[in-house]
Amino acid sequence: MRALILGGTADASSLAATIARAGIDAVYSYGGRTAAPAEQPLPTRIGGFGGVNGLADYLRREGITHVIDATHPFAAEMSRNAIAACAQTATSLLALERAPWDKTSDDRWIEVADVVSAVAALPDSRANVFLAIGRQHIAPFGSQPQHAYTLRFVDPPDERLPLPGADVIVSRGPFTLDNELEMMRARRIAWIVARNSGGGGARAKIDAARTLGLPVIMITRPPLPERQRVESVSEVMEWLGHRTCLGA
Ligand code: 3Y8
Ligand code: NAP
């Protein structure tokens, strides 16, 4: 057995630690989105594979028998490529995907399907807006320059931002409720834009918004083709362990 973890999330890191402890032969893969990704206790590769065919070639060349897609619910292209490449090479595929956050009666969510709809959901008049969606999807907000934007990136911006006067917080998380409350109060944040990532590492801002009674424009997840999925590391280990006990 040889496993490939498509990583880049907190869940992927905890899976890597468990797989390393179990002594399973595995490789961890980052997309190369951040300057200094967290160290992993497994051999690690960084960067794209070169589309579906690039990934299929990698699986064959490296003798990968099991792929765990532990990327992010919004890493849709990677997940789609993994489904196609694993079908092409008859490689076993399992997704480790956290459940979406559920709206509670105290939450003021405006659910939208994509970033452009999120921009349209903002008020017309100037407001203090916290964009907690990383750096890749900021450009559409340039059509609403009247707002005072607070952005949060993992790494410092390396080019001019399409939002004049936006303020950037550089932090990789995970974030705590107290820090989020303090930041939102200090900046008098009135609107939050978030993606329904799920998991614990980014949920503090959602809890803070609820506490402060602030509206959250919540971008729902992109649709993905059917694939086997679990929500816990232990279920992944069962899936792997099940195969090894059958002598794969
Ligand atoms: C490179 C690996 C850990 C992992 C930390 C988790 C939690 C904090 C919440 C906010 C939302 C956002 C963003 C976010 C969270 C954890 C976790 C999580 C959201 C790292 C990481 C990589 C990335 C890529 C990065 C994206 C961006 C998204 C920032 C490492 C730190 C907004 C997702 O600057 C960029 O280009 C950043 C790009 C993809 C989304 C985007 O589209 O901009 N994640 N995040 C992965 C790779 O190269 O393969 O650097 O160590 C992982 C983490 N991000 O160790 O605890 O549960 O995973 N990451 C979102 O929309 O929710 C932040 O600010 O509140
Ligand atoms: P994406 O748009 O779905 O992927 C775009 C391309 O990036 C993929 O087709 C692939 O390139 C490459 N890629 C993405 N993830 C990869 C990985 N783990 N290993 C190797 N190549 C990868 O992905 P994204 O939304 O930009 O996410 C990129 C990375 O950031 C992923 O690792 C994802 O897990 C992580 N992320 C984390 C969070 C979070 O909240 N923790 C949020 C978003 C993304 P090729 O086609 O060339 O193979």
GROMACS .gro file of C-alpha atoms and ligand atoms in nm:
model
  361
    1MET     CA    1   0.000   0.000   0.000
    2ARG     CA    2   0.117   0.356  -0.074
    3ALA     CA    3  -0.108   0.654   0.008
    4LEU     CA    4  -0.118   1.006  -0.131
    5ILE     CA    5  -0.273   1.272   0.096
    6LEU     CA    6  -0.399   1.574  -0.098
    7GLY     CA    7  -0.353   1.813   0.193
    8GLY     CA    8  -0.357   2.178   0.284
    9THR     CA    9  -0.604   2.172   0.572
   10ALA     CA   10  -0.595   2.118   0.947
   11ASP     CA   11  -0.774   1.784   0.899
   12ALA     CA   12  -0.509   1.676   0.648
   13SER     CA   13  -0.237   1.758   0.899
   14SER     CA   14  -0.399   1.546   1.170
   15LEU     CA   15  -0.445   1.261   0.920
   16ALA     CA   16  -0.075   1.285   0.824
   17ALA     CA   17   0.029   1.255   1.189
   18THR     CA   18  -0.189   0.945   1.239
   19ILE     CA   19  -0.071   0.782   0.916
   20ALA     CA   20   0.294   0.851   1.006
   21ARG     CA   21   0.242   0.697   1.352
   22ALA     CA   22   0.085   0.389   1.189
   23GLY     CA   23   0.396   0.353   0.972
   24ILE     CA   24   0.194   0.354   0.649
   25ASP     CA   25   0.397   0.447   0.339
   26ALA     CA   26   0.250   0.782   0.233
   27VAL     CA   27   0.323   1.116   0.064
   28TYR     CA   28   0.171   1.452   0.164
   29SER     CA   29   0.089   1.704  -0.108
   30TYR     CA   30   0.046   2.084  -0.085
   31GLY     CA   31  -0.077   2.296  -0.375
   32GLY     CA   32   0.194   2.554  -0.310
   33ARG     CA   33  -0.045   2.831  -0.214
   34THR     CA   34   0.146   2.963   0.086
   35ALA     CA   35   0.505   3.070   0.132
   36ALA     CA   36   0.584   2.846   0.429
   37PRO     CA   37   0.332   2.566   0.472
   38ALA     CA   38   0.332   2.371   0.797
   39GLU     CA   39   0.587   2.088   0.819
   40GLN     CA   40   0.441   1.738   0.787
   41PRO     CA   41   0.573   1.411   0.939
   42LEU     CA   42   0.565   1.252   0.591
   43PRO     CA   43   0.760   1.301   0.268
   44THR     CA   44   0.601   1.614   0.121
   45ARG     CA   45   0.560   1.744  -0.232
   46ILE     CA   46   0.451   2.101  -0.315
   47GLY     CA   47   0.276   2.230  -0.631
   48GLY     CA   48   0.028   2.117  -0.894
   49PHE     CA   49   0.045   1.781  -1.072
   50GLY     CA   50  -0.044   1.924  -1.414
   51GLY     CA   51  -0.416   1.856  -1.435
   52VAL     CA   52  -0.588   1.517  -1.447
   53ASN     CA   53  -0.328   1.355  -1.670
   54GLY     CA   54  -0.042   1.492  -1.461
   55LEU     CA   55  -0.201   1.343  -1.150
   56ALA     CA   56  -0.273   1.010  -1.325
   57ASP     CA   57   0.092   0.991  -1.437
   58TYR     CA   58   0.204   1.071  -1.080
   59LEU     CA   59  -0.016   0.794  -0.936
   60ARG     CA   60   0.125   0.539  -1.180
   61ARG     CA   61   0.488   0.654  -1.148
   62GLU     CA   62   0.480   0.664  -0.767
   63GLY     CA   63   0.284   0.339  -0.730
   64ILE     CA   64   0.009   0.513  -0.530
   65THR     CA   65  -0.262   0.263  -0.432
   66HIS     CA   66  -0.484   0.493  -0.218
   67VAL     CA   67  -0.561   0.865  -0.250
   68ILE     CA   68  -0.717   1.059   0.037
   69ASP     CA   69  -0.855   1.395  -0.078
   70ALA     CA   70  -0.818   1.595   0.243
   71THR     CA   71  -0.820   1.930   0.063
   72HIS     CA   72  -1.077   2.198   0.129
   73PRO     CA   73  -1.446   2.194   0.027
   74PHE     CA   74  -1.367   2.490  -0.199
   75ALA     CA   75  -1.065   2.320  -0.359
   76ALA     CA   76  -1.311   2.197  -0.622
   77GLU     CA   77  -1.069   2.171  -0.914
   78MET     CA   78  -0.828   1.953  -0.715
   79SER     CA   79  -1.113   1.733  -0.596
   80ARG     CA   80  -1.258   1.697  -0.946
   81ASN     CA   81  -0.912   1.611  -1.084
   82ALA     CA   82  -0.864   1.349  -0.812
   83ILE     CA   83  -1.196   1.182  -0.900
   84ALA     CA   84  -1.104   1.169  -1.270
   85ALA     CA   85  -0.742   1.059  -1.224
   86CYS     CA   86  -0.832   0.786  -0.975
   87ALA     CA   87  -1.102   0.655  -1.211
   88GLN     CA   88  -0.849   0.659  -1.499
   89THR     CA   89  -0.593   0.461  -1.299
   90ALA     CA   90  -0.831   0.246  -1.089
   91THR     CA   91  -0.680   0.395  -0.773
   92SER     CA   92  -0.887   0.387  -0.453
   93LEU     CA   93  -1.011   0.736  -0.354
   94LEU     CA   94  -1.162   0.860  -0.030
   95ALA     CA   95  -1.247   1.221   0.064
   96LEU     CA   96  -1.189   1.345   0.418
   97GLU     CA   97  -1.431   1.637   0.418
   98ARG     CA   98  -1.563   1.831   0.715
   99ALA     CA   99  -1.935   1.889   0.741
  100PRO     CA  100  -2.055   2.241   0.654
  101TRP     CA  101  -2.146   2.477   0.938
  102ASP     CA  102  -2.518   2.475   1.012
  103LYS     CA  103  -2.706   2.802   1.054
  104THR     CA  104  -2.861   2.836   1.401
  105SER     CA  105  -3.161   3.053   1.486
  106ASP     CA  106  -2.926   3.318   1.627
  107ASP     CA  107  -2.723   3.343   1.304
  108ARG     CA  108  -2.790   3.625   1.057
  109TRP     CA  109  -2.668   3.452   0.738
  110ILE     CA  110  -2.730   3.558   0.381
  111GLU     CA  111  -2.643   3.243   0.186
  112VAL     CA  112  -2.510   3.296  -0.168
  113ALA     CA  113  -2.373   3.057  -0.431
  114ASP     CA  114  -2.054   3.237  -0.530
  115VAL     CA  115  -1.830   3.539  -0.479
  116VAL     CA  116  -2.009   3.759  -0.735
  117SER     CA  117  -2.339   3.702  -0.550
  118ALA     CA  118  -2.160   3.782  -0.224
  119VAL     CA  119  -2.056   4.120  -0.366
  120ALA     CA  120  -2.416   4.187  -0.474
  121ALA     CA  121  -2.540   4.105  -0.124
  122LEU     CA  122  -2.339   4.388   0.036
  123PRO     CA  123  -2.522   4.713   0.120
  124ASP     CA  124  -2.490   5.009  -0.121
  125SER     CA  125  -2.380   5.256   0.146
  126ARG     CA  126  -2.027   5.244   0.288
  127ALA     CA  127  -1.974   4.982   0.558
  128ASN     CA  128  -1.686   4.818   0.746
  129VAL     CA  129  -1.661   4.476   0.578
  130PHE     CA  130  -1.443   4.180   0.686
  131LEU     CA  131  -1.351   3.955   0.392
  132ALA     CA  132  -1.243   3.620   0.541
  133ILE     CA  133  -1.210   3.438   0.211
  134GLY     CA  134  -0.835   3.449   0.152
  135ARG     CA  135  -0.663   3.626  -0.133
  136GLN     CA  136  -0.774   3.438  -0.444
  137HIS     CA  137  -1.126   3.580  -0.467
  138ILE     CA  138  -1.087   3.947  -0.375
  139ALA     CA  139  -1.103   4.108  -0.721
  140PRO     CA  140  -1.487   4.104  -0.762
  141PHE     CA  141  -1.521   4.327  -0.453
  142GLY     CA  142  -1.341   4.598  -0.652
  143SER     CA  143  -1.681   4.682  -0.803
  144GLN     CA  144  -1.791   4.805  -0.457
  145PRO     CA  145  -1.495   5.028  -0.361
  146GLN     CA  146  -1.706   5.241  -0.124
  147HIS     CA  147  -1.662   4.997   0.163
  148ALA     CA  148  -1.382   4.994   0.424
  149TYR     CA  149  -1.250   4.640   0.374
  150THR     CA  150  -1.050   4.434   0.623
  151LEU     CA  151  -0.889   4.135   0.450
  152ARG     CA  152  -0.713   3.837   0.608
  153PHE     CA  153  -0.439   3.653   0.420
  154VAL     CA  154  -0.199   3.377   0.516
  155ASP     CA  155   0.096   3.562   0.361
  156PRO     CA  156   0.157   3.938   0.313
  157PRO     CA  157   0.010   4.061  -0.020
  158ASP     CA  158   0.274   4.049  -0.295
  159GLU     CA  159   0.093   4.278  -0.539
  160ARG     CA  160  -0.128   4.587  -0.535
  161LEU     CA  161  -0.474   4.498  -0.407
  162PRO     CA  162  -0.780   4.565  -0.625
  163LEU     CA  163  -0.938   4.732  -0.319
  164PRO     CA  164  -0.794   5.079  -0.249
  165GLY     CA  165  -0.745   5.143   0.120
  166ALA     CA  166  -0.815   4.784   0.223
  167ASP     CA  167  -0.642   4.678   0.542
  168VAL     CA  168  -0.478   4.334   0.547
  169ILE     CA  169  -0.442   4.116   0.854
  170VAL     CA  170  -0.171   3.856   0.793
  171SER     CA  171  -0.251   3.543   0.993
  172ARG     CA  172  -0.272   3.173   0.914
  173GLY     CA  173  -0.512   3.070   1.190
  174PRO     CA  174  -0.663   2.874   1.343
  175PHE     CA  175  -0.848   3.162   1.506
  176THR     CA  176  -1.006   3.199   1.850
  177LEU     CA  177  -1.341   3.349   1.948
  178ASP     CA  178  -1.177   3.609   2.174
  179ASN     CA  179  -0.940   3.724   1.898
  180GLU     CA  180  -1.224   3.746   1.647
  181LEU     CA  181  -1.447   3.942   1.888
  182GLU     CA  182  -1.163   4.181   1.973
  183MET     CA  183  -1.078   4.238   1.605
  184MET     CA  184  -1.440   4.291   1.498
  185ARG     CA  185  -1.514   4.531   1.784
  186ALA     CA  186  -1.190   4.729   1.734
  187ARG     CA  187  -1.262   4.768   1.362
  188ARG     CA  188  -1.639   4.818   1.408
  189ILE     CA  189  -1.696   4.542   1.153
  190ALA     CA  190  -2.059   4.554   1.033
  191TRP     CA  191  -2.053   4.277   0.767
  192ILE     CA  192  -1.859   3.953   0.730
  193VAL     CA  193  -1.807   3.756   0.407
  194ALA     CA  194  -1.710   3.390   0.460
  195ARG     CA  195  -1.711   3.058   0.279
  196ASN     CA  196  -1.879   2.760   0.439
  197SER     CA  197  -1.549   2.583   0.500
  198GLY     CA  198  -1.670   2.389   0.802
  199GLY     CA  199  -1.425   2.256   1.057
  200GLY     CA  200  -1.297   2.424   1.368
  201GLY     CA  201  -1.009   2.633   1.234
  202ALA     CA  202  -1.223   2.905   1.081
  203ARG     CA  203  -1.550   2.881   1.273
  204ALA     CA  204  -1.456   3.139   1.540
  205LYS     CA  205  -1.553   3.427   1.311
  206ILE     CA  206  -1.897   3.275   1.263
  207ASP     CA  207  -1.945   3.242   1.640
  208ALA     CA  208  -1.817   3.597   1.688
  209ALA     CA  209  -2.061   3.730   1.428
  210ARG     CA  210  -2.346   3.553   1.612
  211THR     CA  211  -2.236   3.700   1.946
  212LEU     CA  212  -2.220   4.049   1.797
  213GLY     CA  213  -2.541   4.002   1.597
  214LEU     CA  214  -2.361   4.078   1.269
  215PRO     CA  215  -2.478   3.963   0.924
  216VAL     CA  216  -2.263   3.701   0.752
  217ILE     CA  217  -2.270   3.667   0.375
  218MET     CA  218  -2.204   3.291   0.358
  219ILE     CA  219  -2.077   3.146   0.031
  220THR     CA  220  -2.203   2.790  -0.001
  221ARG     CA  221  -1.983   2.508  -0.128
  222PRO     CA  222  -1.934   2.433  -0.497
  223PRO     CA  223  -2.105   2.111  -0.613
  224LEU     CA  224  -1.874   1.810  -0.654
  225PRO     CA  225  -1.930   1.477  -0.835
  226GLU     CA  226  -2.026   1.181  -0.614
  227ARG     CA  227  -1.733   1.028  -0.424
  228GLN     CA  228  -1.689   0.822  -0.110
  229ARG     CA  229  -1.642   1.065   0.181
  230VAL     CA  230  -1.585   1.051   0.556
  231GLU     CA  231  -1.558   1.324   0.819
  232SER     CA  232  -1.302   1.179   1.061
  233VAL     CA  233  -0.942   1.065   1.059
  234SER     CA  234  -1.045   0.741   1.232
  235GLU     CA  235  -1.278   0.655   0.942
  236VAL     CA  236  -0.991   0.711   0.699
  237MET     CA  237  -0.767   0.481   0.905
  238GLU     CA  238  -1.043   0.219   0.907
  239TRP     CA  239  -1.062   0.250   0.527
  240LEU     CA  240  -0.686   0.208   0.497
  241GLY     CA  241  -0.661  -0.048   0.778
  242HIS     CA  242  -0.945  -0.252   0.622
  243ARG     CA  243  -0.743  -0.276   0.298
  244THR     CA  244  -0.418  -0.373   0.473
  245CYS     CA  245  -0.586  -0.643   0.682
  246LEU     CA  246  -0.698  -0.793   0.349
  247GLY     CA  247  -0.329  -0.796   0.252
  248ALA     CA  248  -0.331  -0.524  -0.021
  2493Y8     C1  249  -0.177   2.611   0.174
  2493Y8     C2  250  -0.138   2.530   0.480
  2493Y8     C3  251  -0.337   2.439   1.032
  2493Y8     C4  252  -0.398   2.468   0.902
  2493Y8     C5  253  -0.462   2.605   0.902
  2493Y8     C6  254  -0.841   2.462   0.847
  2493Y8     C7  255  -0.797   2.589   0.916
  2493Y8     C8  256  -0.664   2.799   0.930
  2493Y8     C9  257  -0.945   2.854   0.791
  2493Y8    C10  258  -1.032   3.328   0.775
  2493Y8    C11  259  -1.047   3.212   0.679
  2493Y8    C12  260  -0.924   3.045   0.404
  2493Y8    C13  261  -0.776   3.011   0.375
  2493Y8    C14  262  -0.829   2.924   0.581
  2493Y8    C15  263  -0.835   2.839   0.689
  2493Y8    C16  264  -0.696   2.678   0.842
  2493Y8    C17  265  -0.573   2.600   0.803
  2493Y8    C18  266  -0.745   2.725   0.706
  2493Y8    C19  267  -0.932   3.027   0.556
  2493Y8    C20  268  -0.343   2.696   0.509
  2493Y8    C21  269  -0.239   2.626   0.426
  2493Y8    C22  270  -0.260   2.656   0.293
  2493Y8    C23  271  -0.375   2.737   0.285
  2493Y8    C24  272  -0.429   2.789   0.158
  2493Y8    C25  273  -0.527   2.898   0.182
  2493Y8    C26  274  -0.592   2.961   0.059
  2493Y8    C27  275  -0.717   3.029   0.122
  2493Y8    C28  276  -0.750   2.940   0.241
  2493Y8    C29  277  -0.684   3.132   0.391
  2493Y8    C30  278  -0.019   2.600   0.540
  2493Y8    C31  279  -0.284   2.799   0.605
  2493Y8    C32  280  -0.960   3.182   0.355
  2493Y8    C33  281  -1.017   2.939   0.341
  2493Y8     O1  282  -0.300   3.340   0.036
  2493Y8    C34  283  -0.349   3.244  -0.029
  2493Y8     O2  284  -0.337   3.228  -0.153
  2493Y8    C35  285  -0.429   3.146   0.052
  2493Y8    C36  286  -0.505   3.059  -0.015
  2493Y8    C37  287  -0.626   2.856  -0.045
  2493Y8    C38  288  -0.839   3.032   0.034
  2493Y8    C39  289  -0.828   3.119  -0.087
  2493Y8     O3  290  -0.895   3.079  -0.181
  2493Y8     O4  291  -0.762   3.223  -0.079
  2493Y8     N1  292  -0.641   2.847   0.255
  2493Y8     N2  293  -0.426   2.763   0.408
  2493Y8    C40  294  -0.234   2.483   0.119
  2493Y8    C41  295  -0.158   2.434  -0.002
  2493Y8     O5  296  -0.067   2.504  -0.052
  2493Y8     O6  297  -0.188   2.322  -0.044
  2493Y8     O7  298   0.024   2.705   0.488
  2493Y8     O8  299   0.031   2.543   0.640
  2493Y8    C42  300  -0.425   2.595   0.584
  2493Y8    C43  301  -0.537   2.648   0.666
  2493Y8     N3  302  -0.627   2.729   0.621
  2493Y8     O9  303  -0.218   2.411   1.028
  2493Y8    O10  304  -0.409   2.448   1.130
  2493Y8    O11  305  -0.935   2.405   0.900
  2493Y8    O12  306  -0.787   2.416   0.749
  2493Y8     N4  307  -0.739   2.919   0.480
  2493Y8    C44  308  -1.164   2.962   0.367
  2493Y8    O13  309  -1.225   3.020   0.277
  2493Y8    O14  310  -1.211   2.924   0.475
  2493Y8    C45  311  -0.911   3.154   0.641
  2493Y8    O15  312  -0.940   3.410   0.755
  2493Y8    O16  313  -1.115   3.334   0.865
  250NAP     P1  314  -0.811   2.434  -0.637
  250NAP     O1  315  -0.852   2.566  -0.689
  250NAP     O2  316  -0.912   2.325  -0.625
  250NAP     O3  317  -0.688   2.373  -0.720
  250NAP     C1  318  -0.629   2.442  -0.827
  250NAP     C2  319  -0.506   2.361  -0.868
  250NAP     O4  320  -0.409   2.372  -0.764
  250NAP     C3  321  -0.531   2.211  -0.879
  250NAP     O5  322  -0.590   2.176  -1.001
  250NAP     C4  323  -0.390   2.157  -0.863
  250NAP     O6  324  -0.309   2.185  -0.977
  250NAP     C5  325  -0.338   2.247  -0.753
  250NAP     N1  326  -0.362   2.192  -0.620
  250NAP     C6  327  -0.459   2.226  -0.532
  250NAP     N2  328  -0.444   2.159  -0.416
  250NAP     C7  329  -0.336   2.081  -0.431
  250NAP     C8  330  -0.267   1.988  -0.346
  250NAP     N3  331  -0.309   1.967  -0.221
  250NAP     N4  332  -0.156   1.923  -0.395
  250NAP     C9  333  -0.115   1.947  -0.521
  250NAP     N5  334  -0.173   2.036  -0.606
  250NAP    C10  335  -0.282   2.100  -0.560
  250NAP     O7  336  -0.740   2.452  -0.495
  250NAP     P2  337  -0.736   2.580  -0.395
  250NAP     O8  338  -0.872   2.612  -0.347
  250NAP     O9  339  -0.652   2.686  -0.460
  250NAP    O10  340  -0.657   2.514  -0.274
  250NAP    C11  341  -0.519   2.499  -0.284
  250NAP    C12  342  -0.471   2.436  -0.156
  250NAP    O11  343  -0.510   2.517  -0.044
  250NAP    C13  344  -0.526   2.298  -0.131
  250NAP    O12  345  -0.425   2.219  -0.071
  250NAP    C14  346  -0.637   2.320  -0.033
  250NAP    O13  347  -0.655   2.210   0.054
  250NAP    C15  348  -0.585   2.439   0.043
  250NAP     N6  349  -0.696   2.517   0.094
  250NAP    C16  350  -0.714   2.514   0.224
  250NAP    C17  351  -0.821   2.583   0.276
  250NAP    C18  352  -0.846   2.576   0.422
  250NAP    O14  353  -0.941   2.634   0.469
  250NAP     N7  354  -0.763   2.502   0.492
  250NAP    C19  355  -0.906   2.656   0.196
  250NAP    C20  356  -0.884   2.654   0.061
  250NAP    C21  357  -0.777   2.580   0.010
  250NAP     P3  358  -0.286   2.082  -1.100
  250NAP    O15  359  -0.416   2.087  -1.178
  250NAP    O16  360  -0.168   2.137  -1.175
  250NAP    O17  361  -0.262   1.947  -1.040
   0.00000   0.00000   0.00000
